[in-house]
Short mmCIF file of C-alpha atoms in Angstrom, two decimals:
data_model
loop_
_atom_site.label_atom_id
_atom_site.label_comp_id
_atom_site.label_asym_id
_atom_site.label_seq_id
_atom_site.Cartn_x
_atom_site.Cartn_y
_atom_site.Cartn_z
CA UNK A 14 118.23 59.18 114.82
CA UNK A 15 117.38 58.56 111.17
CA UNK A 16 115.25 61.30 109.62
CA UNK A 17 111.85 60.20 108.47
CA UNK A 18 111.42 60.78 104.73
CA UNK A 19 108.13 62.64 104.54
CA UNK A 20 106.10 63.29 101.40
CA UNK A 21 106.74 67.01 101.89
CA UNK A 22 110.50 66.45 101.94
CA UNK A 23 110.21 64.25 98.83
CA UNK A 24 108.25 66.89 96.89
CA UNK A 25 110.54 69.76 97.86
CA UNK A 26 113.81 67.90 97.41
CA UNK A 27 113.26 65.31 94.67
CA UNK A 28 110.52 66.78 92.51
CA UNK A 29 111.04 70.55 92.81
CA UNK A 30 114.80 70.25 93.49
CA UNK A 31 114.63 73.02 96.08
CA UNK A 32 117.19 73.33 98.87
CA UNK A 33 115.35 72.49 102.08
CA UNK A 34 117.89 73.67 104.64
CA UNK A 35 115.89 76.80 105.47
CA UNK A 36 112.73 74.68 105.98
CA UNK A 37 114.38 71.90 107.98
CA UNK A 38 112.82 72.96 111.30
CA UNK A 39 109.32 72.79 109.78
CA UNK A 40 109.97 69.44 108.13
CA UNK A 41 111.24 68.02 111.40
CA UNK A 42 108.10 69.23 113.17
CA UNK A 43 105.92 67.58 110.50
CA UNK A 44 107.61 64.25 111.20
CA UNK A 45 105.66 64.21 114.46
CA UNK A 46 102.42 65.04 112.69
CA UNK A 47 100.29 68.14 112.40
CA UNK A 48 99.00 69.51 115.69
CA UNK A 49 95.46 68.39 116.51
CA UNK A 50 92.92 71.18 116.49
CA UNK A 51 89.57 69.48 116.03
CA UNK A 52 88.30 72.40 114.00
CA UNK A 53 88.09 74.76 116.97
CA UNK A 54 90.40 77.33 118.50
CA UNK A 55 91.22 77.27 122.19
CA UNK A 56 90.29 80.91 122.74
CA UNK A 57 93.27 81.57 124.99
CA UNK A 58 93.23 85.23 124.04
CA UNK A 59 89.65 85.57 125.28
CA UNK A 60 90.42 83.66 128.47
CA UNK A 61 93.47 85.83 129.10
CA UNK A 62 91.43 88.99 128.52
CA UNK A 63 88.92 87.79 131.14
CA UNK A 64 91.60 86.83 133.66
CA UNK A 65 93.44 90.14 133.24
CA UNK A 66 90.16 92.08 133.17
CA UNK A 67 91.22 94.08 130.12
CA UNK A 68 88.80 96.38 128.39
CA UNK A 69 89.57 95.07 124.90
CA UNK A 70 90.70 91.67 123.65
CA UNK A 71 93.23 93.38 121.37
CA UNK A 72 95.21 94.25 124.52
CA UNK A 73 96.22 90.60 124.90
CA UNK A 74 96.49 89.47 121.27
CA UNK A 75 100.20 88.87 120.58
CA UNK A 76 100.13 89.83 116.88
CA UNK A 77 97.37 92.42 116.48
CA UNK A 78 96.24 93.72 113.11
CA UNK A 79 95.20 97.25 112.21
CA UNK A 80 91.63 98.04 111.23
CA UNK A 81 92.54 97.38 107.57
CA UNK A 82 94.19 94.01 108.30
CA UNK A 83 97.87 95.00 108.33
CA UNK A 84 100.31 93.34 110.71
CA UNK A 85 102.67 96.10 111.84
CA UNK A 86 105.18 93.67 113.39
CA UNK A 87 105.56 91.43 110.35
CA UNK A 88 104.88 94.17 107.79
CA UNK A 89 102.25 91.98 106.18
CA UNK A 90 100.70 91.92 103.75
CA UNK A 91 103.50 93.37 101.66
CA UNK A 92 104.77 93.31 98.11
CA UNK A 93 106.59 90.15 97.07
CA UNK A 94 109.69 90.38 94.92
CA UNK A 95 109.56 88.54 91.60
CA UNK A 96 112.69 86.59 92.61
CA UNK A 97 110.80 85.19 95.63
CA UNK A 98 107.87 84.15 93.46
CA UNK A 99 110.23 82.51 90.97
CA UNK A 100 112.04 80.62 93.74
CA UNK A 101 108.82 78.93 94.86
CA UNK A 102 107.34 78.62 91.35
CA UNK A 103 104.49 80.97 92.21
CA UNK A 104 102.56 83.33 89.99
CA UNK A 105 100.21 86.12 90.99
CA UNK A 106 97.11 86.07 88.82
CA UNK A 107 95.75 89.61 88.81
CA UNK A 108 92.07 89.75 87.91
CA UNK A 109 90.77 93.22 87.02
#
């Protein structure tokens, strides 16, 4: 099957000259289009909480956050190394 040449692949590969091997799975998924969402969430976590009769919705959320917004499983948010920012041509603009 011939790979579809998406605009994302063109920008990453031809304009930014970035290796795309580590993003190949995402680019392949985009070839089939972005998932439809219609601007609403399904609320599966709430439905699951009702079905399981849990006291709190956080008991069924797969990636819960702490009260200050930290994800303990992904260690996010976290500091980003300068080399990572440079790789993706990003800059953190610190205001005050």
